[in-house]
Short mmCIF file of C-alpha atoms in Angstrom, two decimals:
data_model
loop_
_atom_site.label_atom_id
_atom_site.label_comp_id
_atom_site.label_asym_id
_atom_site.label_seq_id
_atom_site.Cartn_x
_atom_site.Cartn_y
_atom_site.Cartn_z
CA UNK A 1 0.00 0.00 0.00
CA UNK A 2 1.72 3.55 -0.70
CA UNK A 3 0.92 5.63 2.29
CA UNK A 4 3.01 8.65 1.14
CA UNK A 5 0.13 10.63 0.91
CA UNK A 6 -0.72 10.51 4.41
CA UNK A 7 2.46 10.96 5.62
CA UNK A 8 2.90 14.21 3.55
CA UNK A 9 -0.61 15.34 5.39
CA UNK A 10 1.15 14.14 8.47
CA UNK A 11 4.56 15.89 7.77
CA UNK A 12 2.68 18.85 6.57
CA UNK A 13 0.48 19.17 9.23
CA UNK A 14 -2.61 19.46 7.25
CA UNK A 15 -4.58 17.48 9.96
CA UNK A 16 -8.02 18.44 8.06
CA UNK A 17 -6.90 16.02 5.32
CA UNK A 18 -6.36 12.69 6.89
CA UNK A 19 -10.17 11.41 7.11
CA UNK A 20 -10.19 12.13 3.15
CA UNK A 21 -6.64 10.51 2.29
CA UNK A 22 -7.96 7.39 4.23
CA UNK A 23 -10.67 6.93 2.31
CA UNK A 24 -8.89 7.79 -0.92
CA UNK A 25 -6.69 4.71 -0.03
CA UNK A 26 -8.96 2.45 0.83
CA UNK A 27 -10.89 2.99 -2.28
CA UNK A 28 -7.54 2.13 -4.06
CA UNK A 29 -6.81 -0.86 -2.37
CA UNK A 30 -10.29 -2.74 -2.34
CA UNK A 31 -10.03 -1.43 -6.59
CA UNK A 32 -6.81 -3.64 -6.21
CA UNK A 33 -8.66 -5.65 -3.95
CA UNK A 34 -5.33 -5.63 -1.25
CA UNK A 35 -5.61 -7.24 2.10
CA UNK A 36 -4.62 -4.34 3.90
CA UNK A 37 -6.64 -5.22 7.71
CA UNK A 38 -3.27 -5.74 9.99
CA UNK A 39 -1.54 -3.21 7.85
CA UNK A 40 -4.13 -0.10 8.25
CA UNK A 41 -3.15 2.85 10.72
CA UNK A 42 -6.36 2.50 12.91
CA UNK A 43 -5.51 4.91 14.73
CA UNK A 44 -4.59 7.75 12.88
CA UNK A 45 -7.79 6.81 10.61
CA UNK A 46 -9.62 7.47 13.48
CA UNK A 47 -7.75 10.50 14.87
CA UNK A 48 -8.58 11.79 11.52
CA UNK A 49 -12.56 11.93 11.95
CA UNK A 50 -11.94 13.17 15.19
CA UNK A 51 -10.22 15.92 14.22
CA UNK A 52 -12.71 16.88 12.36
CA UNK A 53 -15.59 16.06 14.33
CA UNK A 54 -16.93 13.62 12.44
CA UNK A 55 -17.58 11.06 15.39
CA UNK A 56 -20.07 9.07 13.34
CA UNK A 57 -17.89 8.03 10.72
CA UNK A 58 -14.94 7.21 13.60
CA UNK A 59 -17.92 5.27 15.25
CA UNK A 60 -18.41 3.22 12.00
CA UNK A 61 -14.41 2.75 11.21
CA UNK A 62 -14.43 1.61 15.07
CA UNK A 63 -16.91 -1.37 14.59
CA UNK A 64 -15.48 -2.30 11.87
CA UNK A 65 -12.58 -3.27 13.26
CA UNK A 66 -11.56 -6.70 13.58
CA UNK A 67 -11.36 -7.62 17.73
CA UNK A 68 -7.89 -8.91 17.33
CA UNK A 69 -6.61 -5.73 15.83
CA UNK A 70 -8.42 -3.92 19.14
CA UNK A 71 -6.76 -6.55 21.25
CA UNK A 72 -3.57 -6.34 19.84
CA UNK A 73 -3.34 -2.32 19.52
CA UNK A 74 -3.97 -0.55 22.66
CA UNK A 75 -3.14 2.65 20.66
CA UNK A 76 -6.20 2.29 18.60
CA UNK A 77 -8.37 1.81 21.62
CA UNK A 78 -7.05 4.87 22.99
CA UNK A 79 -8.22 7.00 20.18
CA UNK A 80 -11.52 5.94 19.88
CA UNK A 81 -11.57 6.51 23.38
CA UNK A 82 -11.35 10.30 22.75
CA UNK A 83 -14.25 9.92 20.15
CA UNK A 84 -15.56 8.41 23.27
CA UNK A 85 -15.23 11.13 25.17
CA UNK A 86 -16.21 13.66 22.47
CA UNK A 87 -19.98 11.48 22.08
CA UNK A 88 -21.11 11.86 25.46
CA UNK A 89 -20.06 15.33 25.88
CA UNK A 90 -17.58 14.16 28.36
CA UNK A 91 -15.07 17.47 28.06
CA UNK A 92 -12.60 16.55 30.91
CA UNK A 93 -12.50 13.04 30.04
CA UNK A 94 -11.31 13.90 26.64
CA UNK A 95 -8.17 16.13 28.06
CA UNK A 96 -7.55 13.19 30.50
CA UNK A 97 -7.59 10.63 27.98
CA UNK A 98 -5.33 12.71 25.49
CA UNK A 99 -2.48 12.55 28.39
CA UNK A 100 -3.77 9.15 30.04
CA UNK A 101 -1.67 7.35 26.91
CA UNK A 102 2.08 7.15 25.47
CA UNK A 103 1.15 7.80 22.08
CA UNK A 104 3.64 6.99 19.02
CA UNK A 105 5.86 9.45 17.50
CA UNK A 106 3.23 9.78 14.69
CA UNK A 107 0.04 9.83 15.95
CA UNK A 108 1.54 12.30 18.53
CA UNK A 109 1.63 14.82 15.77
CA UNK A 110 -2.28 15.00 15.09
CA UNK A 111 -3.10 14.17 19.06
CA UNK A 112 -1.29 17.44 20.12
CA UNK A 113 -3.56 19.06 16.96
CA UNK A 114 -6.73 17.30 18.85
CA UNK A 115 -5.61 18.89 21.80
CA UNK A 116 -5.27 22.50 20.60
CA UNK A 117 -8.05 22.63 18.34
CA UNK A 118 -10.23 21.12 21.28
CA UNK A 119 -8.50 23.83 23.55
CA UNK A 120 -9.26 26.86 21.34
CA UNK A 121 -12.99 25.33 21.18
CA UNK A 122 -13.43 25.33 24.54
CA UNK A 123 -12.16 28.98 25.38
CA UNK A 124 -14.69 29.89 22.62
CA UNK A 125 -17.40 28.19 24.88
CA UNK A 126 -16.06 30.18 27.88
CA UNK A 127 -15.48 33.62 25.71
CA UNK A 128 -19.25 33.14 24.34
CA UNK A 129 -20.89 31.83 28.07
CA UNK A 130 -19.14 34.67 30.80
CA UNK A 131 -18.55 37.39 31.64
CA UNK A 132 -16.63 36.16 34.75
CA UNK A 133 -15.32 33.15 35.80
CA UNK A 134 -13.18 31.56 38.47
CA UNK A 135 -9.69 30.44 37.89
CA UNK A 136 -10.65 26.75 38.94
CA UNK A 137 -13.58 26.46 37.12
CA UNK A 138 -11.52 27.77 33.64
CA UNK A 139 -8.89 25.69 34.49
CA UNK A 140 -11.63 22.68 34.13
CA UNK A 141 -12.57 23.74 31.19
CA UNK A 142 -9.27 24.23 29.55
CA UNK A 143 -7.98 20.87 30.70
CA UNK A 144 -5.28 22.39 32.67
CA UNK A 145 -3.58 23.25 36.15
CA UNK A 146 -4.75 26.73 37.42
CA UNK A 147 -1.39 28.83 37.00
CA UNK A 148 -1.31 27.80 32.93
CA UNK A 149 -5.22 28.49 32.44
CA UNK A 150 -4.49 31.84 33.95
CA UNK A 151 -1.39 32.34 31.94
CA UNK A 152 -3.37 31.15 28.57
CA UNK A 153 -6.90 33.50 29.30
CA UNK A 154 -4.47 36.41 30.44
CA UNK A 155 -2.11 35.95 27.14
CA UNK A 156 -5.96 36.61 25.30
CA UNK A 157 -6.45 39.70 27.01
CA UNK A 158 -8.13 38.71 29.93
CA UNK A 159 -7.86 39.56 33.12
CA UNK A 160 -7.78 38.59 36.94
CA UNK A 161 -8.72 39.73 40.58
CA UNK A 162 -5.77 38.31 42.71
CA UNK A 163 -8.23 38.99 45.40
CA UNK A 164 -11.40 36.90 44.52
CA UNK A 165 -9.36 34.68 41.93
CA UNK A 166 -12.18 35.49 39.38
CA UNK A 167 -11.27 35.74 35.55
CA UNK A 168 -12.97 38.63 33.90
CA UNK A 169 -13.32 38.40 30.16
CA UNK A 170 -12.54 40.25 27.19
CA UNK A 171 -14.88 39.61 24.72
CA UNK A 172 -14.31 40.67 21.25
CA UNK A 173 -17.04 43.32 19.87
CA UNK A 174 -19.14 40.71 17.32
CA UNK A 175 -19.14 38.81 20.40
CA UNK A 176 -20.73 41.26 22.47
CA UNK A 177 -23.35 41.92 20.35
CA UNK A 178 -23.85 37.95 19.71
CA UNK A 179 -26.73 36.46 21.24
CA UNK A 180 -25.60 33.27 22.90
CA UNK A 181 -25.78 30.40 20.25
CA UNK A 182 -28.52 28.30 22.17
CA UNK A 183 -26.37 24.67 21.17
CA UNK A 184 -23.40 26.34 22.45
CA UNK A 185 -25.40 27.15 25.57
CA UNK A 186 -26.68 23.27 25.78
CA UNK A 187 -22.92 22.10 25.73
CA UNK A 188 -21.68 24.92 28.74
CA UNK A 189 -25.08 23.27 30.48
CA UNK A 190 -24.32 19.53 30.01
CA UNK A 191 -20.92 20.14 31.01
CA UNK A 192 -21.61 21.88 34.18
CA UNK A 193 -23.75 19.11 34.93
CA UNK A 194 -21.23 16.74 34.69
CA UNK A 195 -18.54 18.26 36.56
CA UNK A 196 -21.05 18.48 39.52
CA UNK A 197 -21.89 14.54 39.24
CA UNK A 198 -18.48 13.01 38.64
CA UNK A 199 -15.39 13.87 40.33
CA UNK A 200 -12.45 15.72 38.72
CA UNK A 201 -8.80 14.42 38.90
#
């Protein structure tokens, strides 16, 4: 199988790609009707949807594969475990899982891209929700220890009461004048809710 265009989306960092290249390649090798089963990269097939949020299609790739290539991988495991994650809404489970494994040298490449782009999402969720927030309940959001979630927020031009340890923040003008996507809303909800029934580590 010639995998060189996945590696130059890998090399390349074009993340977005990967779901697409898969399936290019797949198409190509049941055309040359290939066994290609304990050959295929599982796992960065799967980091692919997730990427870009297409958790159904990661949920289809995932049944299909065969229980001794789950058994065998733990690596592939561990990325549907994001998509996981991602399905029930489970925000801090995703960040945990992300560091809970020793991922390869190549799938660490679009993991840490997971990570960001999940990052970024979630400040948006924050940036759209408050107006204030505490430092401990950012830091839950943003999946990490209270001194970098204030460093991060701060380095966006928020800023922080030393006194009360609340976050104030600065929202950008369209935002202000946004009304509060209700979905968006829904997620902020669900997650609160969870953080209240299931304890952090």
């Amino acid at each position: 199988m010639d995998f060189s265009a996945l590696s130059d989306a890998l090399s390349s960092a074009s993340f977005y790609k990967i779901a697409d290249v898969c399936e290019e390649i797949l198409l190509q090798v049941a055309a040359d009707a290939i066994p290609f089963q304990n050959d295929w990269p599982y796992s960065i097939h799967l980091l692919g949807y997730i990427y870009i949020e297409d958790i159904n299609s990661a949920r289809y790739l995932w049944k299909s594969i065969p229980p001794e290539i789950k058994e065998a991988n733990p690596e592939v495991v561990a990325a549907w475990k994001i998509g996981q994650r991602l399905w029930a809404r489970d925000y801090q489970g995703v960040y945990q899982t992300i560091r809970g494994f020793n991922w390869t040298q190549q799938v660490q490449l679009i993991i840490s891209a997971i990570s960001e782009r999940f990052t970024e999402k979630m400040f948006q969720l924050l940036l759209s929700a408050y107006s204030t927030i505490s430092i401990h309940d950012a830091a839950l959001f943003l999946g990490m220890n209270e001194g970098d979630a204030t460093n991060y927020v701060l380095g966006r031009g928020w800023t922080v009461d030393p006194v009360t340890q609340m976050l104030t923040v600065k929202k950008p003008q369209a935002v202000k004048e946004q009304i509060l996507d209700i979905s968006k809303l829904q997620s902020l909800t669900e997650y609160v809710v969870h953080l209240e029934h299931h304890s952090i580590v």
